[in-house]
PDB file of C-alpha atoms in Angstrom:
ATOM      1  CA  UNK A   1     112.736 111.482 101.736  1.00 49.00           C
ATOM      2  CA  UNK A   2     112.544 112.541 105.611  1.00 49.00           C
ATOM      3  CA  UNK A   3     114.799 115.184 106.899  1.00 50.00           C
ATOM      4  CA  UNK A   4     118.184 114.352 107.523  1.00 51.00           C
ATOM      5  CA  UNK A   5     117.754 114.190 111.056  1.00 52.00           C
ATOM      6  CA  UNK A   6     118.068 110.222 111.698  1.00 50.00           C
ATOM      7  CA  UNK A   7     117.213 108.677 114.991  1.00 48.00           C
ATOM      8  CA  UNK A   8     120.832 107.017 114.211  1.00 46.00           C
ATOM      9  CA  UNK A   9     121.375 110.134 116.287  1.00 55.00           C
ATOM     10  CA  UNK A  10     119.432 108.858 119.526  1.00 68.00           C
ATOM     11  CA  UNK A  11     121.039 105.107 119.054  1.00 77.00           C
ATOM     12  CA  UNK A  12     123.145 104.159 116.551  1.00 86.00           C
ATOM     13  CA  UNK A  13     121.717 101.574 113.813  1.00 85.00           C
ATOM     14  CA  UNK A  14     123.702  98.889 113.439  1.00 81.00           C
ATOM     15  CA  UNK A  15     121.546  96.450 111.073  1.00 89.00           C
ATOM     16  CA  UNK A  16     123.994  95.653 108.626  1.00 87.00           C
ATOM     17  CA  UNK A  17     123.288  97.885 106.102  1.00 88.00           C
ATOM     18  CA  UNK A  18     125.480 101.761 106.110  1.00 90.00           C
ATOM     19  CA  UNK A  19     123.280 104.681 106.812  1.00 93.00           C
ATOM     20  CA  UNK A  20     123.883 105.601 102.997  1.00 95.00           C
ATOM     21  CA  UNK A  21     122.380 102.381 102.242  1.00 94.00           C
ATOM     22  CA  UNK A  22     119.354 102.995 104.330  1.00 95.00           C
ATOM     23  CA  UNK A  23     119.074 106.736 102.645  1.00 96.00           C
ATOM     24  CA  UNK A  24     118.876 104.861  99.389  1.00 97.00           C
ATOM     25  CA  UNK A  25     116.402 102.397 100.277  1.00 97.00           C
ATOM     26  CA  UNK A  26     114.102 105.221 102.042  1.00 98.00           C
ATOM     27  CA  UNK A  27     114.119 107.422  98.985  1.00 98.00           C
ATOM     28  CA  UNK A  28     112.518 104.883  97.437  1.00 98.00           C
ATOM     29  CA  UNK A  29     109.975 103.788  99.810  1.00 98.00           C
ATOM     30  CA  UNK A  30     109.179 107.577 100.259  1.00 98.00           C
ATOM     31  CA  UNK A  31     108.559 107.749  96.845  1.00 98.00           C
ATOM     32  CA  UNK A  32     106.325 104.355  97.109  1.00 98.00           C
ATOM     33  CA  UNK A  33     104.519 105.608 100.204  1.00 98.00           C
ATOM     34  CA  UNK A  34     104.004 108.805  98.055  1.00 98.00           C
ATOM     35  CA  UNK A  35     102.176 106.611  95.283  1.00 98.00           C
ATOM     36  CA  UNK A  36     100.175 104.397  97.326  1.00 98.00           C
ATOM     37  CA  UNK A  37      99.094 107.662  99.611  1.00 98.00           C
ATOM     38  CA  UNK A  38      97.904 108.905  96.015  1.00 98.00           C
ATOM     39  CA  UNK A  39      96.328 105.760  94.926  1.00 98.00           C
ATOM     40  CA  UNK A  40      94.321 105.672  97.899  1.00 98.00           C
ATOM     41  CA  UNK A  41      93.054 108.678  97.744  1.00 97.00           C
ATOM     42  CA  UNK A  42      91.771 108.257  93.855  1.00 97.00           C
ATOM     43  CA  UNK A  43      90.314 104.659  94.925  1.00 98.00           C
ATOM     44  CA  UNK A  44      88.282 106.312  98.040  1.00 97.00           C
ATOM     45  CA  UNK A  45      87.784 109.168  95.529  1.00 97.00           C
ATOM     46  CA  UNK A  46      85.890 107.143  93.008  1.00 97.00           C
ATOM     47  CA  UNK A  47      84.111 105.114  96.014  1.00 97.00           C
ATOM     48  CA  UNK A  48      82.474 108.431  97.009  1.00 96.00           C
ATOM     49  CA  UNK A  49      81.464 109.653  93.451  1.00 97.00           C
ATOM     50  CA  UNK A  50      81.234 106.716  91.321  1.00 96.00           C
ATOM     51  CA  UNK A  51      77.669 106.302  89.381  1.00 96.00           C
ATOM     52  CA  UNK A  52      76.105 104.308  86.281  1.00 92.00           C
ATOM     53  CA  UNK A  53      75.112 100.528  86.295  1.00 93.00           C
ATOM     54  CA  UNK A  54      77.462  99.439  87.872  1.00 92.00           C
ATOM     55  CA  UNK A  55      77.804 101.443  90.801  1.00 96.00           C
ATOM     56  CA  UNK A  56      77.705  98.680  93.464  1.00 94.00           C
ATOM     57  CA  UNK A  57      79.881  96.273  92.330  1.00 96.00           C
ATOM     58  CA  UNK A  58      82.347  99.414  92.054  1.00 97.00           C
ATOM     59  CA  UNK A  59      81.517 101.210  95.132  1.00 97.00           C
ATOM     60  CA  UNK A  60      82.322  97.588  96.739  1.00 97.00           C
ATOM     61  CA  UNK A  61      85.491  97.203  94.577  1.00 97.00           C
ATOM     62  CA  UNK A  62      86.648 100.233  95.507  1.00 97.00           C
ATOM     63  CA  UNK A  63      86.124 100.028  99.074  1.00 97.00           C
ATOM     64  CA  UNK A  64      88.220  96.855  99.533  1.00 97.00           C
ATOM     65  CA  UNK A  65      91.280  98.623  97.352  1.00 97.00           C
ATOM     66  CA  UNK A  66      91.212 101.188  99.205  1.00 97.00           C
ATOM     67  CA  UNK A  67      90.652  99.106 102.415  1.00 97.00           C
ATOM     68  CA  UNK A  68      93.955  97.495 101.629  1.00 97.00           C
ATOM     69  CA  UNK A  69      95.992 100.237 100.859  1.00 97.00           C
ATOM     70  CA  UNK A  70      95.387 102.171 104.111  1.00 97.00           C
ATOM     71  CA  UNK A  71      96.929  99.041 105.251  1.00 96.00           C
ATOM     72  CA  UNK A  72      99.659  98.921 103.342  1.00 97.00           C
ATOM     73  CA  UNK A  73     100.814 102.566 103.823  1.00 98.00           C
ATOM     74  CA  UNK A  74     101.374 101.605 107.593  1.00 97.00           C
ATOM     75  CA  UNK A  75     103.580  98.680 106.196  1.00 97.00           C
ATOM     76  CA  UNK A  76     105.352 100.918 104.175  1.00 98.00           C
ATOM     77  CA  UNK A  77     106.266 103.953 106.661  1.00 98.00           C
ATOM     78  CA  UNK A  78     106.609 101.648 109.345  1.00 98.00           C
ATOM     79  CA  UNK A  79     110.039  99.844 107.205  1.00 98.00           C
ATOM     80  CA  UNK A  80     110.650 103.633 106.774  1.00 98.00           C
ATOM     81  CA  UNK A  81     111.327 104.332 110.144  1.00 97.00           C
ATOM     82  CA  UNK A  82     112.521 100.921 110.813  1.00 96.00           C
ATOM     83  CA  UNK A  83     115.375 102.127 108.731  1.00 97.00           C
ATOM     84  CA  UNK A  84     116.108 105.259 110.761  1.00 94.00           C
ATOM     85  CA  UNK A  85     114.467 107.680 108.782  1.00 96.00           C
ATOM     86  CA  UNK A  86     111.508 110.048 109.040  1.00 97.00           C
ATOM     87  CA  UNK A  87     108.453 109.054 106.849  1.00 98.00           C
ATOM     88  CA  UNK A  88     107.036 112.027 104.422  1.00 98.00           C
ATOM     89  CA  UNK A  89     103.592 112.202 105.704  1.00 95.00           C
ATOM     90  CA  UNK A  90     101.991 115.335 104.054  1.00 96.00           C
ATOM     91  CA  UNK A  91     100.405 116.439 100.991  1.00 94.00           C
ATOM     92  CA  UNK A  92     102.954 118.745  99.943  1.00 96.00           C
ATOM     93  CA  UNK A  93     105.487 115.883 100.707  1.00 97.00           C
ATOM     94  CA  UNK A  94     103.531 113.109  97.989  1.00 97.00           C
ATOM     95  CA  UNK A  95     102.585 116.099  95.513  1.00 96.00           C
ATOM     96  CA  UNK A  96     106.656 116.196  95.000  1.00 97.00           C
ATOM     97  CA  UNK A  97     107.478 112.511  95.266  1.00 98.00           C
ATOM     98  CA  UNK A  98     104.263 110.970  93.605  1.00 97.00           C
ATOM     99  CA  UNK A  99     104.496 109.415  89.928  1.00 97.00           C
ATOM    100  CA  UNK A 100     100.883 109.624  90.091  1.00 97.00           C
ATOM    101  CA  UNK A 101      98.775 112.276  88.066  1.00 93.00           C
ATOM    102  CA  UNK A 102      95.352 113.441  90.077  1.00 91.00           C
ATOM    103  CA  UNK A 103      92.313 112.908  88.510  1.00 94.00           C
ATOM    104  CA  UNK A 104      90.548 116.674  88.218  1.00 91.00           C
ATOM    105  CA  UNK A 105      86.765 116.750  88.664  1.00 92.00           C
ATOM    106  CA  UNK A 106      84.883 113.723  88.798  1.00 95.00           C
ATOM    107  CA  UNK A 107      85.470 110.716  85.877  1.00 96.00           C
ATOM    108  CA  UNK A 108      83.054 108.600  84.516  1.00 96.00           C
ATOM    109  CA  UNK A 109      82.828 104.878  86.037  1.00 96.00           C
ATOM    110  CA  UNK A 110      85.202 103.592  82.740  1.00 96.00           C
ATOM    111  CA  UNK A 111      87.850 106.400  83.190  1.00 97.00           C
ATOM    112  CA  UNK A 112      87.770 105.722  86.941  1.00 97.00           C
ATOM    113  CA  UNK A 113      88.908 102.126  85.962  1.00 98.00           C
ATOM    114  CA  UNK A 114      91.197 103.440  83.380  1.00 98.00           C
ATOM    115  CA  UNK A 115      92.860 106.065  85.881  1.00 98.00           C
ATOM    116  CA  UNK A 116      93.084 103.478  88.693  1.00 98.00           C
ATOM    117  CA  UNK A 117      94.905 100.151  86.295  1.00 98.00           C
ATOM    118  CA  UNK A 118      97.393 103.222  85.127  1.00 98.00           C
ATOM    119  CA  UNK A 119      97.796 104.175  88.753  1.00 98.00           C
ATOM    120  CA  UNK A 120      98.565 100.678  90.245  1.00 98.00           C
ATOM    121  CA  UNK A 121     100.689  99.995  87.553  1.00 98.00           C
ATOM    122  CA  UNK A 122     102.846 102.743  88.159  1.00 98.00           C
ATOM    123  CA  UNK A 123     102.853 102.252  91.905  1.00 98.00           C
ATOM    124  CA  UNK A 124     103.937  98.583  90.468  1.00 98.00           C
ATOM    125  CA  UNK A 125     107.172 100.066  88.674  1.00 98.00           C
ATOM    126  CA  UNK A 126     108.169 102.386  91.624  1.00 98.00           C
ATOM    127  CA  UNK A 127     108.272  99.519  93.722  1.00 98.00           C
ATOM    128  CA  UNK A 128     109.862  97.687  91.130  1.00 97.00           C
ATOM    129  CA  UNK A 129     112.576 100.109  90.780  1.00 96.00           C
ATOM    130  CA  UNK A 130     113.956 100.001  94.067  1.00 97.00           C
ATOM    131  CA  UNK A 131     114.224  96.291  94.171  1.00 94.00           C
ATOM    132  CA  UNK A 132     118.128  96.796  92.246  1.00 94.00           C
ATOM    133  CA  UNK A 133     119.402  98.700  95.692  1.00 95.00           C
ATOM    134  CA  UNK A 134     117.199  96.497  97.976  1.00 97.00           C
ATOM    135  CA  UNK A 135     119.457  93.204  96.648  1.00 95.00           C
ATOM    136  CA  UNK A 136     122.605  95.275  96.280  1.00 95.00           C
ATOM    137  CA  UNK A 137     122.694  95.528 100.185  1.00 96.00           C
ATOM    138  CA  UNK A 138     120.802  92.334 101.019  1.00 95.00           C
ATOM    139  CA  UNK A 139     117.454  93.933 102.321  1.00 97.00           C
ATOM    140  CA  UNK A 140     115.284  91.123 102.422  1.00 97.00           C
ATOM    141  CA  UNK A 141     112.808  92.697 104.870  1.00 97.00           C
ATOM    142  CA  UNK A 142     111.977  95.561 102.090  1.00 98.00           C
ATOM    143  CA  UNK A 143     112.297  93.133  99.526  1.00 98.00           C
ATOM    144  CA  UNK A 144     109.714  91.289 100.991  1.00 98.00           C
ATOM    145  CA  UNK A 145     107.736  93.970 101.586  1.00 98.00           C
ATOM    146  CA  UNK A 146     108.244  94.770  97.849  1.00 98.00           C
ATOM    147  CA  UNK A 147     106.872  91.727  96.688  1.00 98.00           C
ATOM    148  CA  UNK A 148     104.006  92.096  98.482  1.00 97.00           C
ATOM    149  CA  UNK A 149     102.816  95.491  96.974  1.00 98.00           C
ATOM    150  CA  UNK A 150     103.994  93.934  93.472  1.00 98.00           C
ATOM    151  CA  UNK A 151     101.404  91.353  93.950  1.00 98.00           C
ATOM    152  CA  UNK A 152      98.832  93.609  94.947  1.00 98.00           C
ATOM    153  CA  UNK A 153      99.447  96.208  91.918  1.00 98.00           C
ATOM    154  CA  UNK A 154      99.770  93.654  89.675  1.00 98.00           C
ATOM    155  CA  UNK A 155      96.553  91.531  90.632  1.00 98.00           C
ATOM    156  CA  UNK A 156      94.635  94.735  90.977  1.00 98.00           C
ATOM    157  CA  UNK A 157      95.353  96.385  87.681  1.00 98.00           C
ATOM    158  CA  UNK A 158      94.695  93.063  86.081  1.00 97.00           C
ATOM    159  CA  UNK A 159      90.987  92.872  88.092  1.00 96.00           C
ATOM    160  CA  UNK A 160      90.913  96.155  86.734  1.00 97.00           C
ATOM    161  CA  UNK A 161      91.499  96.181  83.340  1.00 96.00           C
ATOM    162  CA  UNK A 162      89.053  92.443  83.208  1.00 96.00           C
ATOM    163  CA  UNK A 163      86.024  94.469  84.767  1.00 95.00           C
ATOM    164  CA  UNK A 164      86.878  96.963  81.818  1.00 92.00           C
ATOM    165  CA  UNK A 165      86.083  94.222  79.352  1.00 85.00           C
TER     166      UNK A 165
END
């Protein structure tokens, strides 16, 4: 989560939702942020250094994933700070909030598919997981935003997994 340091401090954030609240909800987002940062870098990963038959339907595959979730990490930081709250934006930052294992060295094109439907899907449940709080406090902004990167998780690992066969 970002420091404790709040812009509440500049101008007080009156949004309907208690500072606590907003800690809770950016927590989680920082830990989403940290799996989608992670994501995206496996998914440009395997653009670079995928091979084999079906390299350019991959490296195309690939690109637009990772296409999309640069994207979405603006989305993502940007309800971060919306909130009041610094967003983590370093490696040593979404090494300690990640859910994501890196890949070491460089898969084959079937593990790279294999790594990436096990790495949306997880990026799918920490998302899910903060949808409990987001309701609690009547959130709909994040919970939008939430069921937007559900979506996207969920279609991709499907696309995924149906390329694997």
């Amino acid at each position: 989560m970002g420091s404790s340091n709040t812009d509440a401090q500049i101008m007080k954030i009156d949004i309907g939702i208690s500072e606590a609240d907003r800690a809770k909800i950016v927590e989680g987002l920082s830990k989403l942020l940290a799996d989608s940062y992670t994501l995206y870098l496996m998914t440009h990963n395997f653009h670079w250094n995928v091979i084999g038959p079906q390299f350019n339907s991959l490296h195309t595959m690939f690109m637009t994933q990772y296409t999309e979730q640069w994207n979405a990490l603006d989305q993502i930081a940007e309800r971060i700070r919306a909130l009041g709250f610094a967003a983590p934006g370093t490696y040593k930052e979404f090494v300690k909030l990640t859910s994501i294992q890196e890949v070491e060295g460089v898969p084959n094109a079937e593990q790279m598919l294999k790594y990436l439907v096990t790495a949306h899907e997880t990026t799918a449940r920490t998302a899910r997981e903060l949808f409990s709080v987001v309701d609690e406090v009547n959130d709909q902004p994040t919970a939008d935003l939430l069921t937007q990167r559900l979506d996207v998780h969920e279609k991709t690992a499907w696309m995924l997994r149906s390329t694997l066969g």
